[in-house]
mmCIF file of C-alpha atoms and ligand atoms in Angstrom:
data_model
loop_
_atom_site.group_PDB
_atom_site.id
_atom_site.type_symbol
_atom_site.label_atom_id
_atom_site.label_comp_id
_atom_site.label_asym_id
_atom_site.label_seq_id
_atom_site.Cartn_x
_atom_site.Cartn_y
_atom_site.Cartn_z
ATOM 1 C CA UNK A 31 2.519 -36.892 -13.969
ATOM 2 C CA UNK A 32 -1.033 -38.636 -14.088
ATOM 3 C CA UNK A 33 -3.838 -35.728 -14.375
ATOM 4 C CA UNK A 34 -6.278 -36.308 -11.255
ATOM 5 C CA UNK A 35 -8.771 -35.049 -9.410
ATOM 6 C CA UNK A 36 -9.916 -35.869 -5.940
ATOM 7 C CA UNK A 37 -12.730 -34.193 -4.420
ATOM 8 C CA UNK A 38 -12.513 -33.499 -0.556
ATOM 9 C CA UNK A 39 -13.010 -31.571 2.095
ATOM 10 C CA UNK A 40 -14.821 -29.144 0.057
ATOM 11 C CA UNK A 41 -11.682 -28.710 -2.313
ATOM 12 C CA UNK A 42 -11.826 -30.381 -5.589
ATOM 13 C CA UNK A 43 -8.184 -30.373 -6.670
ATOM 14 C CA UNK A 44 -6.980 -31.538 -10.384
ATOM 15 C CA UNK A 45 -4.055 -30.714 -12.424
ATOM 16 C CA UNK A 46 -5.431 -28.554 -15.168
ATOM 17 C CA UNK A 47 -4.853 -29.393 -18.831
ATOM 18 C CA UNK A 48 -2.052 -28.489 -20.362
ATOM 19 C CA UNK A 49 -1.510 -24.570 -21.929
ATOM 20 C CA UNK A 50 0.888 -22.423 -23.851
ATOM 21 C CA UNK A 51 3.056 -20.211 -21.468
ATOM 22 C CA UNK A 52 5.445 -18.124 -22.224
ATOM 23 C CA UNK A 53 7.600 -15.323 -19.804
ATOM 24 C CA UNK A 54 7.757 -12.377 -21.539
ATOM 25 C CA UNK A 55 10.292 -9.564 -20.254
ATOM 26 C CA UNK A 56 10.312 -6.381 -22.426
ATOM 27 C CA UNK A 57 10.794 -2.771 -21.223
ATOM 28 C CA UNK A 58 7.564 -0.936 -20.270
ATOM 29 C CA UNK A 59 7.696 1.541 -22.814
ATOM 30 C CA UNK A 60 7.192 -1.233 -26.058
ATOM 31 C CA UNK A 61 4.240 -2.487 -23.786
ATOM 32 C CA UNK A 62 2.122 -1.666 -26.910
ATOM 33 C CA UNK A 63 4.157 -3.655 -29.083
ATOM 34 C CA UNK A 64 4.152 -6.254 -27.326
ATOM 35 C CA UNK A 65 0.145 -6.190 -26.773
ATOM 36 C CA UNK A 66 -0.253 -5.791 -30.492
ATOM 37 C CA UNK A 67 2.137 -9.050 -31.114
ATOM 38 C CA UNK A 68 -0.004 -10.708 -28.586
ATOM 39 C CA UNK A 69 -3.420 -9.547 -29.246
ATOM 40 C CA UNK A 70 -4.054 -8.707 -26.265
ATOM 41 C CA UNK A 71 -3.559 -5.131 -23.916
ATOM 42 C CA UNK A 72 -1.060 -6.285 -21.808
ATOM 43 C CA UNK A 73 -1.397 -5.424 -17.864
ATOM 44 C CA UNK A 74 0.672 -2.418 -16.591
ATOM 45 C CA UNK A 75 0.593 -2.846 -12.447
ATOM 46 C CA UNK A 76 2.359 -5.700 -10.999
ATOM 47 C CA UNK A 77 -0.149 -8.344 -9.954
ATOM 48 C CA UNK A 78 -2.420 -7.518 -12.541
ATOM 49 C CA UNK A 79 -4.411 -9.699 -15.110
ATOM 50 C CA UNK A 80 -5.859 -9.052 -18.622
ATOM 51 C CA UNK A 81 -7.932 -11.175 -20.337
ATOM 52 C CA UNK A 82 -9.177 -11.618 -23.833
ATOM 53 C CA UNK A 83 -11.327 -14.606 -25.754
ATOM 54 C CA UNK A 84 -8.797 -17.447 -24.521
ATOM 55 C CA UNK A 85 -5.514 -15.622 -24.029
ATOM 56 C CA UNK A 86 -4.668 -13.916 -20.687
ATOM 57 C CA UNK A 87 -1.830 -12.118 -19.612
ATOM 58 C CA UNK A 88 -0.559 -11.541 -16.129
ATOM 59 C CA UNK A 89 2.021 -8.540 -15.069
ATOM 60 C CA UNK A 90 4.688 -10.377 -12.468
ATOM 61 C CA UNK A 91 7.161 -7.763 -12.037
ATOM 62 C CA UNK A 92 7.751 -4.015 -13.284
ATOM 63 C CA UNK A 93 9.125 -5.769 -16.857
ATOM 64 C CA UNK A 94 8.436 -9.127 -16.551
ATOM 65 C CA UNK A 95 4.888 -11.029 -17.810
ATOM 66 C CA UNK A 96 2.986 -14.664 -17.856
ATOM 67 C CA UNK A 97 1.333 -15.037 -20.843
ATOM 68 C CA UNK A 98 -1.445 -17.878 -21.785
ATOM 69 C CA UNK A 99 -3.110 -19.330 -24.774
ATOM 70 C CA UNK A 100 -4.353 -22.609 -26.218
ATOM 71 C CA UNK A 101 -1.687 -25.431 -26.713
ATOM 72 C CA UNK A 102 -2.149 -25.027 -30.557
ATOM 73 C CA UNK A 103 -1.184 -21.449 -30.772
ATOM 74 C CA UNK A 104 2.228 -21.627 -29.137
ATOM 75 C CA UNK A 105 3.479 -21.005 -32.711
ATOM 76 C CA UNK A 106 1.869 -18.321 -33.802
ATOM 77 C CA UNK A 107 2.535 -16.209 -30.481
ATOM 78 C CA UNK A 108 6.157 -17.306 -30.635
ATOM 79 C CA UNK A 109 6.296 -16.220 -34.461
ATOM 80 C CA UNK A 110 4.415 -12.950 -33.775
ATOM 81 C CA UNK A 111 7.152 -11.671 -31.403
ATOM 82 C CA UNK A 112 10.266 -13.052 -33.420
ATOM 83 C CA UNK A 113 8.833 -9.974 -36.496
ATOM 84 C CA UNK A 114 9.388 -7.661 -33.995
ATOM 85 C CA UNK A 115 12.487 -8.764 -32.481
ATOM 86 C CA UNK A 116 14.395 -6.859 -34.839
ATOM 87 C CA UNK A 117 12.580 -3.107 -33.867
ATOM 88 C CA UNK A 118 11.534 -3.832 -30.320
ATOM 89 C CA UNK A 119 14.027 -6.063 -27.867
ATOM 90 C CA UNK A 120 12.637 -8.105 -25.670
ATOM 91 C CA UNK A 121 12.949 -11.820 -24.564
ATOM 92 C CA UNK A 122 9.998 -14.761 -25.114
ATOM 93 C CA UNK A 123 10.828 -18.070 -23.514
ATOM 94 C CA UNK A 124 8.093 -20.884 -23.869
ATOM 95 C CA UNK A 125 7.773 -21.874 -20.472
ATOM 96 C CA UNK A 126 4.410 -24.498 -21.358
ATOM 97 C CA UNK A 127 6.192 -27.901 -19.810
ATOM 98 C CA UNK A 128 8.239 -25.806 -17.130
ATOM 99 C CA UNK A 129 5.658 -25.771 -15.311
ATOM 100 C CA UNK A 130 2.332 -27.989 -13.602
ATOM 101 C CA UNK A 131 -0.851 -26.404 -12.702
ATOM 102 C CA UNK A 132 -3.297 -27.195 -10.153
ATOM 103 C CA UNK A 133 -6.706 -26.208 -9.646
ATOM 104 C CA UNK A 134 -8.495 -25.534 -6.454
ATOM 105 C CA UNK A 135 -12.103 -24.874 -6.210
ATOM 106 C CA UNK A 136 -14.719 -24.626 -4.038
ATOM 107 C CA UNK A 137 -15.848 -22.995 -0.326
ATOM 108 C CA UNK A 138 -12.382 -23.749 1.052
ATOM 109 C CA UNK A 139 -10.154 -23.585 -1.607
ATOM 110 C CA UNK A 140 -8.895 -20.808 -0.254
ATOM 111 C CA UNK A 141 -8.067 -21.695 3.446
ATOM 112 C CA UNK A 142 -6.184 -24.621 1.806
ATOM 113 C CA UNK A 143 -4.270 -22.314 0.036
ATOM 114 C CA UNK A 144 -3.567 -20.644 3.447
ATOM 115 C CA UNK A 145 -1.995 -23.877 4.998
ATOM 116 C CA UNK A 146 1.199 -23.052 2.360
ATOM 117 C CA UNK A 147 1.364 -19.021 1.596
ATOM 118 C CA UNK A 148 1.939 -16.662 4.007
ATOM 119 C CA UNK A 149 0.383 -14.203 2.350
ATOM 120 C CA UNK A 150 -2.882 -12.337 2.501
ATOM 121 C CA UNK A 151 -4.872 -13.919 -0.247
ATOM 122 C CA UNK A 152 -7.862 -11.319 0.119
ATOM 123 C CA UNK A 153 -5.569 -8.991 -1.478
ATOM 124 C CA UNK A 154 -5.077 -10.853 -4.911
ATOM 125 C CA UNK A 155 -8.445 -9.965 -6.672
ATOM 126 C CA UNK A 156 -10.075 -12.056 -9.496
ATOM 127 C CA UNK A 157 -8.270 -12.194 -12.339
ATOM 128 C CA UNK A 158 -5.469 -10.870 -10.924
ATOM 129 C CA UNK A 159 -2.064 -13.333 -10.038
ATOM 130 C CA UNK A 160 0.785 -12.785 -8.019
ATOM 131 C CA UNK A 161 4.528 -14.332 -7.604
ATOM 132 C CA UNK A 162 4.872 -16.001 -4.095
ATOM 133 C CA UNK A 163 5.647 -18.808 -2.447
ATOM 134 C CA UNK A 164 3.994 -22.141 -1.242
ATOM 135 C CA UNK A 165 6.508 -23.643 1.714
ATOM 136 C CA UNK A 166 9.599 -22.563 -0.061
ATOM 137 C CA UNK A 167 8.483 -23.983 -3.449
ATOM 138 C CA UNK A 168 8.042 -20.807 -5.871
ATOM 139 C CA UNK A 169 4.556 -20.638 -7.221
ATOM 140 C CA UNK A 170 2.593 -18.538 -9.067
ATOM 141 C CA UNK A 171 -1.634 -17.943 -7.799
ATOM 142 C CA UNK A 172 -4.072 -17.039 -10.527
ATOM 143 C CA UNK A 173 -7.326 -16.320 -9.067
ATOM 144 C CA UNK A 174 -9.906 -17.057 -12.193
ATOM 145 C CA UNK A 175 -12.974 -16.601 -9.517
ATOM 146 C CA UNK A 176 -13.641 -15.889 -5.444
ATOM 147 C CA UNK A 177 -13.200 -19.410 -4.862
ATOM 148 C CA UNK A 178 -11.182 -20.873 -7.833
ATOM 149 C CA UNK A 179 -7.758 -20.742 -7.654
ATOM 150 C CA UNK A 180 -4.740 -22.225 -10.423
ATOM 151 C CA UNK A 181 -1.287 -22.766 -8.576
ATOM 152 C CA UNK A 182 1.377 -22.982 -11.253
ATOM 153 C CA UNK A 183 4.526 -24.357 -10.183
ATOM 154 C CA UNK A 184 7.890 -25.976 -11.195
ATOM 155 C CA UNK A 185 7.826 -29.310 -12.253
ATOM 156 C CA UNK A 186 10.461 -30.719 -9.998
ATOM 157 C CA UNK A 187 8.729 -29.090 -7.092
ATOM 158 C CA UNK A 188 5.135 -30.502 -7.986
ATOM 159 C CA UNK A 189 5.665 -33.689 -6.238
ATOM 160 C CA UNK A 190 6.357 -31.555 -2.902
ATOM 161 C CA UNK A 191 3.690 -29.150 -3.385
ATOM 162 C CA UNK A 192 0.866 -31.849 -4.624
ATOM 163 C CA UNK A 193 1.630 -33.822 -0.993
ATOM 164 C CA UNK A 194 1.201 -30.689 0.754
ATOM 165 C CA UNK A 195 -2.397 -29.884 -1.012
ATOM 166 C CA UNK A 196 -3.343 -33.725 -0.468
ATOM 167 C CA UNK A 197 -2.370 -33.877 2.591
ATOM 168 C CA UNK A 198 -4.107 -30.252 3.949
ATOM 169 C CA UNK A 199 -7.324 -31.092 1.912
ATOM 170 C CA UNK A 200 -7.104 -34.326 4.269
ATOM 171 C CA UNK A 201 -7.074 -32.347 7.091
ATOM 172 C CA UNK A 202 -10.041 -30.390 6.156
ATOM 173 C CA UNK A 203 -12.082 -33.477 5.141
ATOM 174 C CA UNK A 204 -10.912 -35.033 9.094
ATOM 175 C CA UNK A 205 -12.415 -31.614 10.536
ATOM 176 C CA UNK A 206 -9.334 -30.110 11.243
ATOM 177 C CA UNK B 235 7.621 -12.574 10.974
ATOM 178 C CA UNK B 236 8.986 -9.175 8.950
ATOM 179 C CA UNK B 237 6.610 -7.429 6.730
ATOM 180 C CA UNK B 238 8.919 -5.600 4.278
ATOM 181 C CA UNK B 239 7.372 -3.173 1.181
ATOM 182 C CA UNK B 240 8.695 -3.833 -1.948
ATOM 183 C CA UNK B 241 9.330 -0.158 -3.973
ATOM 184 C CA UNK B 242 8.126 -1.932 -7.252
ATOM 185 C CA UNK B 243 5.595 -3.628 -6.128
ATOM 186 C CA UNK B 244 4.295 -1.094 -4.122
ATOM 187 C CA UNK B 245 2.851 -3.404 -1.371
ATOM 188 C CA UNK B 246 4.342 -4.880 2.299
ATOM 189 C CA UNK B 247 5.027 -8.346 2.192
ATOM 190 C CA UNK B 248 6.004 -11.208 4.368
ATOM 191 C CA UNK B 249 10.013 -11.630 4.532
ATOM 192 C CA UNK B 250 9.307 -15.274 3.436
ATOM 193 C CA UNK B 251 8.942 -13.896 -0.467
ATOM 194 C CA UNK B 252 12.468 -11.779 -0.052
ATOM 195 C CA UNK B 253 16.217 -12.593 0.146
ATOM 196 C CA UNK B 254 18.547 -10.245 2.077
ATOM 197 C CA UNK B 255 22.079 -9.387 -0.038
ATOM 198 C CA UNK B 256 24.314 -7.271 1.640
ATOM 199 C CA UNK B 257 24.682 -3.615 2.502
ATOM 200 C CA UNK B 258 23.705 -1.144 0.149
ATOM 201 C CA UNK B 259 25.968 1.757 -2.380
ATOM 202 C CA UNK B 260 28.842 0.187 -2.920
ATOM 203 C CA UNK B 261 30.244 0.716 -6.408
ATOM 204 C CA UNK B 262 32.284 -2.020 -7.916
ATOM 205 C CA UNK B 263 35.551 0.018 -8.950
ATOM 206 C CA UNK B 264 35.306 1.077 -12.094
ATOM 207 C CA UNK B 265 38.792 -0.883 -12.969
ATOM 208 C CA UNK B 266 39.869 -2.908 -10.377
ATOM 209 C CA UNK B 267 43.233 -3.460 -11.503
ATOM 210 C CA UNK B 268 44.615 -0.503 -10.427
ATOM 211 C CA UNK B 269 43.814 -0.930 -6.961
ATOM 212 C CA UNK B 270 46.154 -1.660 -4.110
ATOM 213 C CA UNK B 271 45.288 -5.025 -2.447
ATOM 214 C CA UNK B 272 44.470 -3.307 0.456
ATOM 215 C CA UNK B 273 41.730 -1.068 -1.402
ATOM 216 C CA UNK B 274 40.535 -4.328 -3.154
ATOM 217 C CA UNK B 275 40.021 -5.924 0.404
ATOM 218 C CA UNK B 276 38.510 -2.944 1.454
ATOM 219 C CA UNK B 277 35.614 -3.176 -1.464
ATOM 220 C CA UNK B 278 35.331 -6.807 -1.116
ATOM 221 C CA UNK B 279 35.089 -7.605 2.816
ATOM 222 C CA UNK B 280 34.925 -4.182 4.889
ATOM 223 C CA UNK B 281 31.812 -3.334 5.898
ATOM 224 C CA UNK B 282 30.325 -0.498 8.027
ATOM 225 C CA UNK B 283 28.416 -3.338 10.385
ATOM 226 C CA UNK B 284 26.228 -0.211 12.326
ATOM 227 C CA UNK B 285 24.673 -0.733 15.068
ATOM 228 C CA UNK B 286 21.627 1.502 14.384
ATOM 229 C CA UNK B 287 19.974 2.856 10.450
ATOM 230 C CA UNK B 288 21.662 0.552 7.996
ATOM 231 C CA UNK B 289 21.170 0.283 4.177
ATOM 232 C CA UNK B 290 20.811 -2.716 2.612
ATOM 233 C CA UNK B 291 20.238 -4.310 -0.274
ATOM 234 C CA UNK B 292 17.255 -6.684 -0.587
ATOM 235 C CA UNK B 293 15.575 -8.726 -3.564
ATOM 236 C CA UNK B 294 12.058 -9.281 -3.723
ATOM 237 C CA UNK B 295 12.812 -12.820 -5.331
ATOM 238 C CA UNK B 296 9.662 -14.576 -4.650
ATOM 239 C CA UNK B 297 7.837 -11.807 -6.226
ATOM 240 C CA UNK B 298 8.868 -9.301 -9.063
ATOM 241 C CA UNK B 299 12.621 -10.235 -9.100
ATOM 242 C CA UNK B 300 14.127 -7.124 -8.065
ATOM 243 C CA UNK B 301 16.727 -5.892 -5.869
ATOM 244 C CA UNK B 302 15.744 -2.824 -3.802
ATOM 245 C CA UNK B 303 17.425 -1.052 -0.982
ATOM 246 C CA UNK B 304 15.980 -0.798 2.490
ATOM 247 C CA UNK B 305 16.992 1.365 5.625
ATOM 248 C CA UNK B 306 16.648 -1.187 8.662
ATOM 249 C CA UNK B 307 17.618 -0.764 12.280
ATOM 250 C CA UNK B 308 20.016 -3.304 12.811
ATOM 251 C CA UNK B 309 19.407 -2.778 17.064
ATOM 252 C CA UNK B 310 15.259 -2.780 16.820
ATOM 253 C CA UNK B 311 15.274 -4.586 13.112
ATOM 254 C CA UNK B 312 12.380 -2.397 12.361
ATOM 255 C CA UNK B 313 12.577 -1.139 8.696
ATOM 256 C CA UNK B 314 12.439 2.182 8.218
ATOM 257 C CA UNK B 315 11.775 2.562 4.832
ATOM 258 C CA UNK B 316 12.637 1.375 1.577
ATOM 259 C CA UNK B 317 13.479 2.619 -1.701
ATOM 260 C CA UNK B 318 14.109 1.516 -5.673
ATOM 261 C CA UNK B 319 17.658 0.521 -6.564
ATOM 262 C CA UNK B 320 19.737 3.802 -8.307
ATOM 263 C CA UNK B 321 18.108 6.044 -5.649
ATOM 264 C CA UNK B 322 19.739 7.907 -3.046
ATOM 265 C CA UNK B 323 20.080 6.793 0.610
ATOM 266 C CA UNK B 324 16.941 8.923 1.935
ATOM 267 C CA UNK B 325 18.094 11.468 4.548
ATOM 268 C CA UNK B 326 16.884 11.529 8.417
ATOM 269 C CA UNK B 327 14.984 15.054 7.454
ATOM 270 C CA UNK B 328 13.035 13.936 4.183
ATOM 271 C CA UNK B 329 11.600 11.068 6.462
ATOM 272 C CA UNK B 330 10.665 12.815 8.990
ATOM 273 C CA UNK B 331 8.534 15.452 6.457
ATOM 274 C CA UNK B 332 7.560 12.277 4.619
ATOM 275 C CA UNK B 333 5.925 11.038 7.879
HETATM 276 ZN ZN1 ZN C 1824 8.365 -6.610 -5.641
#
């Protein structure tokens, strides 16, 4: 997919460069382990972010995590759980080309936003991201700021979900 | 549309973000085998199909992933509460002293 931007109705959307992401599900009790393998305290609360130099981490469900860091250090993270495998169970998957991201900034990057979740966006604070949906399509919503959004979603449902954002940032440029 | 409050997440959601799966606490036998077909049928299709309080399973799917069980009036389809997977079917009385 080409990266672009286009900047309308008070949206600038772009698909972000690409990261390292993994899904990390480990039992809440070797949270510390984990954190220590990933240098970085990782969230306890569902919905909540941590974040640290240029690694974040973001809890998705009671034992389930998104984790972030620069493309170049996929390796390291990845090597830094397998030497604890043995002592503390858990499961890594590199999820980095599962999924594309989009940005949304500015004034109305929310209300676009609105056109596809049904959910109350006020309640996902900064730095914070949440599981939902985007019509049907599974996403995930990192809020990095009040009006700055990233939408991370499957690659085979990008196509659907970057004609949707096109077409409501449209609308918003027309007035609607 | 249904708001519905995910035990794990601890917050009310739309429906959109959930996927319904069938009514709650029943045990797969613990060795199916030595179970008359009628007893098998029983487990796999009989269902108590209440008009009224009904516990069911539901997973929060476009969320945390988990399955949760949820006491819904089938006639209203107002949920009455909901509760994490392994826990008992809350009784009329702890409700009400809940409320
Ligand atoms: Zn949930």
């Amino acid at each position: 997919m080409t990266a672009h931007v286009s900047n309308l109705g008070d949206v600038t959307l772009a698909v972000v460069p690409p990261v390292a992401r993994f899904n990390l599900r480990i039992a809440p009790g070797d949270l510390k382990a984990a954190s220590k393998a990933f240098g970085l305290d990782l969230p306890a609360k569902v919905g909540q972010g941590a974040h640290e130099g240029d690694r974040s981490a973001w809890c998705l469900g009671p034992d389930e995590w998104l984790l972030h860091a620069p493309e170049a250090e996929q390796g390291t993270i990845v090597d830094a759980f397998a030497a604890i495998r043995e002592k503390v169970a858990h499961s890594l998957v590199v999820i980095s080309d599962r999924e594309v991201a989009y940005g949304l900034s500015g004034p109305r990057a929310t209300e676009l936003l609105t056109t596809g979740c049904p959910i109350d966006l006020g309640r996902i604070k900064v730095g914070n991201a949440k599981r939902t949906v985007f019509d049907y399509a599974q996403v995930v919503l990192i809020r990095d700021a009040e009006d700055e959004w990233r939408l991370e979603v499957w690659r085979s449902f990008a196509p659907h979900v970057e004609a949707l954002l096109t077409t409501a940032q449209r609308e918003l440029a027309s007035g609607l | 549309m249904l708001l519905i409050n995910c035990p794990y997440c601890d917050d009310t959601l739309p429906e959109l973000e959930f996927a319904y799966a069938g009514e709650a606490h029943i045990a797969r036998p613990a060795d199916p085998s030595k179970l008359s077909d009628e007893e098998w049928r029983d487990f796999l299709f009989i269902r108590t199909n209440v008009k009224g309080v009904h516990a069911e399973r539901w997973r929060h799917i476009n969320g945390c992933g988990r399955f949760f069980n949820a006491l819904r009036d089938t006639v209203s389809d107002q949920f009455v509460t909901t509760y994490k997977a392994g826990e008992p079917r809350p009784e009329p009385k702890t409700l009400e002293a809940a409320e």
